[in-house]
Amino acid sequence: MLRIDRATYDAIVAHARKDHPDEACGVVAGPEGTERPERFVPMLNAARSPTFYEFDSADLLALYRDLDDRDEWPVVVYHSHTATEAYPSRTDIGYASGPAADPRTHYVLVSTRHHGPETGLAGDEVEFRSYRIVDGEVSEEEVEIIESHLFGHSPTTVVYD
């Protein structure tokens, strides 16, 4: 199961809508050794394509250096589909199964195929789904949207000693 806070969920959806009709992509980093996606890192789709995404190699190198410096890892790798459902394509599965792939990673897909830019109308939801992709096998997982990762409580319930 992917547990993601509301602000990060909203940021991923906003990025997907902003880059529509091209695919958007990025990562959400979290502390090494945890499953907490905490730091939203939008990336540039170097392909600038409505049918696939590609991280810019220099940006990707800078990202991994930053992750190392912060003792983080990419808990979530996300991208959007602009004309199809939020399900991994063969290309997506290939990216997720490469030599640098981490089986702990959650692969999030957002489909903007029906909505594109935000309309502001009630019920204007996008398709937001998460998968684990290990050795080419795709398994969809539940997504739980929480208000915050901070102790699982609202700030009014945290007791400081």
PDB file of C-alpha atoms in Angstrom:
ATOM      1  CA  MET A   1       0.000   0.000   0.000  1.00  0.00           C
ATOM      2  CA  LEU A   2       1.130   3.510  -0.809  1.00  0.00           C
ATOM      3  CA  ARG A   3       0.420   6.033   1.959  1.00  0.00           C
ATOM      4  CA  ILE A   4       0.796   9.545   0.606  1.00  0.00           C
ATOM      5  CA  ASP A   5      -0.067  12.881   2.163  1.00  0.00           C
ATOM      6  CA  ARG A   6      -2.698  15.145   0.631  1.00  0.00           C
ATOM      7  CA  ALA A   7      -0.237  17.934  -0.284  1.00  0.00           C
ATOM      8  CA  THR A   8       2.011  15.548  -2.245  1.00  0.00           C
ATOM      9  CA  TYR A   9      -0.984  13.928  -3.956  1.00  0.00           C
ATOM     10  CA  ASP A  10      -2.245  17.374  -4.981  1.00  0.00           C
ATOM     11  CA  ALA A  11       1.229  18.404  -6.210  1.00  0.00           C
ATOM     12  CA  ILE A  12       1.532  15.311  -8.442  1.00  0.00           C
ATOM     13  CA  VAL A  13      -1.938  15.883  -9.911  1.00  0.00           C
ATOM     14  CA  ALA A  14      -1.240  19.600 -10.452  1.00  0.00           C
ATOM     15  CA  HIS A  15       2.035  18.772 -12.228  1.00  0.00           C
ATOM     16  CA  ALA A  16       0.264  16.249 -14.489  1.00  0.00           C
ATOM     17  CA  ARG A  17      -2.390  18.818 -15.385  1.00  0.00           C
ATOM     18  CA  LYS A  18       0.147  21.608 -15.925  1.00  0.00           C
ATOM     19  CA  ASP A  19       2.235  19.579 -18.385  1.00  0.00           C
ATOM     20  CA  HIS A  20      -0.783  18.154 -20.265  1.00  0.00           C
ATOM     21  CA  PRO A  21      -0.825  17.369 -23.219  1.00  0.00           C
ATOM     22  CA  ASP A  22       2.768  16.189 -22.596  1.00  0.00           C
ATOM     23  CA  GLU A  23       3.477  13.567 -19.969  1.00  0.00           C
ATOM     24  CA  ALA A  24       4.701  14.873 -16.616  1.00  0.00           C
ATOM     25  CA  CYS A  25       7.262  13.005 -14.497  1.00  0.00           C
ATOM     26  CA  GLY A  26       9.073  13.201 -11.208  1.00  0.00           C
ATOM     27  CA  VAL A  27       9.841  11.505  -7.925  1.00  0.00           C
ATOM     28  CA  VAL A  28       8.835  11.804  -4.296  1.00  0.00           C
ATOM     29  CA  ALA A  29      11.821  11.224  -2.051  1.00  0.00           C
ATOM     30  CA  GLY A  30      11.737   9.880   1.465  1.00  0.00           C
ATOM     31  CA  PRO A  31      14.203   9.065   4.224  1.00  0.00           C
ATOM     32  CA  GLU A  32      16.276   5.966   3.474  1.00  0.00           C
ATOM     33  CA  GLY A  33      14.877   2.947   5.258  1.00  0.00           C
ATOM     34  CA  THR A  34      11.306   4.279   5.321  1.00  0.00           C
ATOM     35  CA  GLU A  35       8.268   4.027   3.074  1.00  0.00           C
ATOM     36  CA  ARG A  36       7.374   7.722   3.590  1.00  0.00           C
ATOM     37  CA  PRO A  37       7.201   9.816   0.410  1.00  0.00           C
ATOM     38  CA  GLU A  38       7.935  13.268   1.813  1.00  0.00           C
ATOM     39  CA  ARG A  39       9.770  15.511  -0.663  1.00  0.00           C
ATOM     40  CA  PHE A  40       8.092  16.238  -4.009  1.00  0.00           C
ATOM     41  CA  VAL A  41      10.620  16.604  -6.833  1.00  0.00           C
ATOM     42  CA  PRO A  42       9.041  17.443 -10.208  1.00  0.00           C
ATOM     43  CA  MET A  43      11.314  16.635 -13.141  1.00  0.00           C
ATOM     44  CA  LEU A  44      11.409  17.874 -16.704  1.00  0.00           C
ATOM     45  CA  ASN A  45      10.181  15.417 -19.319  1.00  0.00           C
ATOM     46  CA  ALA A  46      13.180  15.725 -21.629  1.00  0.00           C
ATOM     47  CA  ALA A  47      11.197  13.994 -24.398  1.00  0.00           C
ATOM     48  CA  ARG A  48       8.401  16.618 -24.197  1.00  0.00           C
ATOM     49  CA  SER A  49       6.070  13.973 -25.554  1.00  0.00           C
ATOM     50  CA  PRO A  50       2.374  13.160 -25.063  1.00  0.00           C
ATOM     51  CA  THR A  51       3.169   9.436 -25.312  1.00  0.00           C
ATOM     52  CA  PHE A  52       6.268   8.847 -23.188  1.00  0.00           C
ATOM     53  CA  TYR A  53       8.568  10.452 -20.667  1.00  0.00           C
ATOM     54  CA  GLU A  54      12.293  10.549 -20.182  1.00  0.00           C
ATOM     55  CA  PHE A  55      14.226  12.112 -17.322  1.00  0.00           C
ATOM     56  CA  ASP A  56      16.952  14.459 -18.497  1.00  0.00           C
ATOM     57  CA  SER A  57      20.210  12.596 -17.784  1.00  0.00           C
ATOM     58  CA  ALA A  58      21.942  15.615 -16.168  1.00  0.00           C
ATOM     59  CA  ASP A  59      18.881  16.301 -13.985  1.00  0.00           C
ATOM     60  CA  LEU A  60      18.737  12.636 -13.021  1.00  0.00           C
ATOM     61  CA  LEU A  61      22.399  12.614 -11.988  1.00  0.00           C
ATOM     62  CA  ALA A  62      21.853  15.790  -9.929  1.00  0.00           C
ATOM     63  CA  LEU A  63      18.781  14.224  -8.319  1.00  0.00           C
ATOM     64  CA  TYR A  64      20.650  11.076  -7.231  1.00  0.00           C
ATOM     65  CA  ARG A  65      23.519  13.131  -5.812  1.00  0.00           C
ATOM     66  CA  ASP A  66      20.990  15.190  -3.861  1.00  0.00           C
ATOM     67  CA  LEU A  67      19.252  12.033  -2.628  1.00  0.00           C
ATOM     68  CA  ASP A  68      22.600  10.644  -1.438  1.00  0.00           C
ATOM     69  CA  ASP A  69      23.469  13.904   0.327  1.00  0.00           C
ATOM     70  CA  ARG A  70      20.122  13.867   2.151  1.00  0.00           C
ATOM     71  CA  ASP A  71      20.177  10.118   2.882  1.00  0.00           C
ATOM     72  CA  GLU A  72      16.982   9.684   0.875  1.00  0.00           C
ATOM     73  CA  TRP A  73      15.710   7.385  -1.835  1.00  0.00           C
ATOM     74  CA  PRO A  74      12.982   7.729  -4.508  1.00  0.00           C
ATOM     75  CA  VAL A  75      10.015   6.216  -2.688  1.00  0.00           C
ATOM     76  CA  VAL A  76       7.705   7.155  -5.580  1.00  0.00           C
ATOM     77  CA  VAL A  77       8.447   7.546  -9.282  1.00  0.00           C
ATOM     78  CA  TYR A  78       5.472   9.120 -11.024  1.00  0.00           C
ATOM     79  CA  HIS A  79       4.403  10.128 -14.490  1.00  0.00           C
ATOM     80  CA  SER A  80       1.218  10.871 -16.347  1.00  0.00           C
ATOM     81  CA  HIS A  81      -0.582   9.329 -19.261  1.00  0.00           C
ATOM     82  CA  THR A  82      -2.399  11.896 -21.341  1.00  0.00           C
ATOM     83  CA  ALA A  83      -4.417   9.677 -23.674  1.00  0.00           C
ATOM     84  CA  THR A  84      -4.648   6.296 -21.953  1.00  0.00           C
ATOM     85  CA  GLU A  85      -5.576   4.843 -18.582  1.00  0.00           C
ATOM     86  CA  ALA A  86      -3.207   5.027 -15.616  1.00  0.00           C
ATOM     87  CA  TYR A  87      -1.657   1.613 -16.210  1.00  0.00           C
ATOM     88  CA  PRO A  88       2.037   0.927 -16.956  1.00  0.00           C
ATOM     89  CA  SER A  89       2.921   0.569 -20.609  1.00  0.00           C
ATOM     90  CA  ARG A  90       5.557  -1.855 -21.849  1.00  0.00           C
ATOM     91  CA  THR A  91       8.012   1.044 -21.892  1.00  0.00           C
ATOM     92  CA  ASP A  92       7.127   1.890 -18.269  1.00  0.00           C
ATOM     93  CA  ILE A  93       7.663  -1.719 -17.225  1.00  0.00           C
ATOM     94  CA  GLY A  94      11.012  -1.722 -19.026  1.00  0.00           C
ATOM     95  CA  TYR A  95      12.126   1.433 -17.152  1.00  0.00           C
ATOM     96  CA  ALA A  96      10.989  -0.066 -13.850  1.00  0.00           C
ATOM     97  CA  SER A  97      12.772  -3.355 -14.518  1.00  0.00           C
ATOM     98  CA  GLY A  98      16.142  -1.927 -15.546  1.00  0.00           C
ATOM     99  CA  PRO A  99      19.430  -2.558 -13.749  1.00  0.00           C
ATOM    100  CA  ALA A 100      19.013   0.538 -11.525  1.00  0.00           C
ATOM    101  CA  ALA A 101      15.449  -0.354 -10.529  1.00  0.00           C
ATOM    102  CA  ASP A 102      14.604  -0.665  -6.837  1.00  0.00           C
ATOM    103  CA  PRO A 103      11.873  -3.202  -6.001  1.00  0.00           C
ATOM    104  CA  ARG A 104      10.759  -1.004  -3.079  1.00  0.00           C
ATOM    105  CA  THR A 105       9.704   1.829  -5.398  1.00  0.00           C
ATOM    106  CA  HIS A 106       6.041   2.734  -5.856  1.00  0.00           C
ATOM    107  CA  TYR A 107       5.238   3.614  -9.479  1.00  0.00           C
ATOM    108  CA  VAL A 108       2.406   6.137  -9.603  1.00  0.00           C
ATOM    109  CA  LEU A 109       0.514   6.890 -12.775  1.00  0.00           C
ATOM    110  CA  VAL A 110      -1.935   9.743 -13.250  1.00  0.00           C
ATOM    111  CA  SER A 111      -4.191   9.799 -16.286  1.00  0.00           C
ATOM    112  CA  THR A 112      -5.339  13.172 -17.566  1.00  0.00           C
ATOM    113  CA  ARG A 113      -7.004  11.634 -20.625  1.00  0.00           C
ATOM    114  CA  HIS A 114     -10.504  12.848 -19.758  1.00  0.00           C
ATOM    115  CA  HIS A 115      -9.728  16.085 -18.020  1.00  0.00           C
ATOM    116  CA  GLY A 116      -6.457  17.681 -19.096  1.00  0.00           C
ATOM    117  CA  PRO A 117      -6.303  21.059 -17.421  1.00  0.00           C
ATOM    118  CA  GLU A 118      -8.347  21.388 -14.248  1.00  0.00           C
ATOM    119  CA  THR A 119     -11.904  22.435 -14.950  1.00  0.00           C
ATOM    120  CA  GLY A 120     -12.813  23.350 -11.394  1.00  0.00           C
ATOM    121  CA  LEU A 121     -16.075  21.428 -11.757  1.00  0.00           C
ATOM    122  CA  ALA A 122     -17.255  19.123  -8.980  1.00  0.00           C
ATOM    123  CA  GLY A 123     -16.142  15.568  -9.656  1.00  0.00           C
ATOM    124  CA  ASP A 124     -13.190  16.695 -11.788  1.00  0.00           C
ATOM    125  CA  GLU A 125     -10.999  13.871 -10.573  1.00  0.00           C
ATOM    126  CA  VAL A 126      -8.041  12.306 -12.333  1.00  0.00           C
ATOM    127  CA  GLU A 127      -7.167   8.626 -12.322  1.00  0.00           C
ATOM    128  CA  PHE A 128      -4.359   8.167  -9.731  1.00  0.00           C
ATOM    129  CA  ARG A 129      -3.033   4.614  -9.302  1.00  0.00           C
ATOM    130  CA  SER A 130       0.061   3.014  -7.819  1.00  0.00           C
ATOM    131  CA  TYR A 131       1.951  -0.149  -8.756  1.00  0.00           C
ATOM    132  CA  ARG A 132       4.882  -2.265  -7.747  1.00  0.00           C
ATOM    133  CA  ILE A 133       6.881  -3.483 -10.711  1.00  0.00           C
ATOM    134  CA  VAL A 134       9.370  -6.235  -9.923  1.00  0.00           C
ATOM    135  CA  ASP A 135      11.128  -8.321 -12.569  1.00  0.00           C
ATOM    136  CA  GLY A 136       8.596  -7.172 -15.156  1.00  0.00           C
ATOM    137  CA  GLU A 137       5.603  -8.205 -13.034  1.00  0.00           C
ATOM    138  CA  VAL A 138       3.052  -5.458 -12.368  1.00  0.00           C
ATOM    139  CA  SER A 139       0.985  -5.456  -9.171  1.00  0.00           C
ATOM    140  CA  GLU A 140      -1.457  -2.675  -8.429  1.00  0.00           C
ATOM    141  CA  GLU A 141      -1.571  -1.516  -4.839  1.00  0.00           C
ATOM    142  CA  GLU A 142      -4.019   0.450  -2.746  1.00  0.00           C
ATOM    143  CA  VAL A 143      -3.418   4.183  -2.316  1.00  0.00           C
ATOM    144  CA  GLU A 144      -4.250   5.782   1.019  1.00  0.00           C
ATOM    145  CA  ILE A 145      -4.273   9.576   1.129  1.00  0.00           C
ATOM    146  CA  ILE A 146      -3.474  10.899   4.590  1.00  0.00           C
ATOM    147  CA  GLU A 147      -3.366  14.467   5.846  1.00  0.00           C
ATOM    148  CA  SER A 148       0.269  14.290   7.023  1.00  0.00           C
ATOM    149  CA  HIS A 149       3.135  11.888   7.722  1.00  0.00           C
ATOM    150  CA  LEU A 150       3.938  13.747  10.946  1.00  0.00           C
ATOM    151  CA  PHE A 151       3.337  11.093  13.567  1.00  0.00           C
ATOM    152  CA  GLY A 152      -0.017  10.269  12.011  1.00  0.00           C
ATOM    153  CA  HIS A 153      -1.619  13.038  14.086  1.00  0.00           C
ATOM    154  CA  SER A 154      -2.764  16.547  13.456  1.00  0.00           C
ATOM    155  CA  PRO A 155      -0.522  19.205  15.075  1.00  0.00           C
ATOM    156  CA  THR A 156      -3.086  19.752  17.833  1.00  0.00           C
ATOM    157  CA  THR A 157      -2.647  16.191  19.112  1.00  0.00           C
ATOM    158  CA  VAL A 158       1.160  16.095  19.275  1.00  0.00           C
ATOM    159  CA  VAL A 159       2.512  16.281  22.814  1.00  0.00           C
ATOM    160  CA  TYR A 160       6.001  17.758  23.222  1.00  0.00           C
ATOM    161  CA  ASP A 161       8.004  16.892  26.333  1.00  0.00           C
TER     162      ASP A 161
END
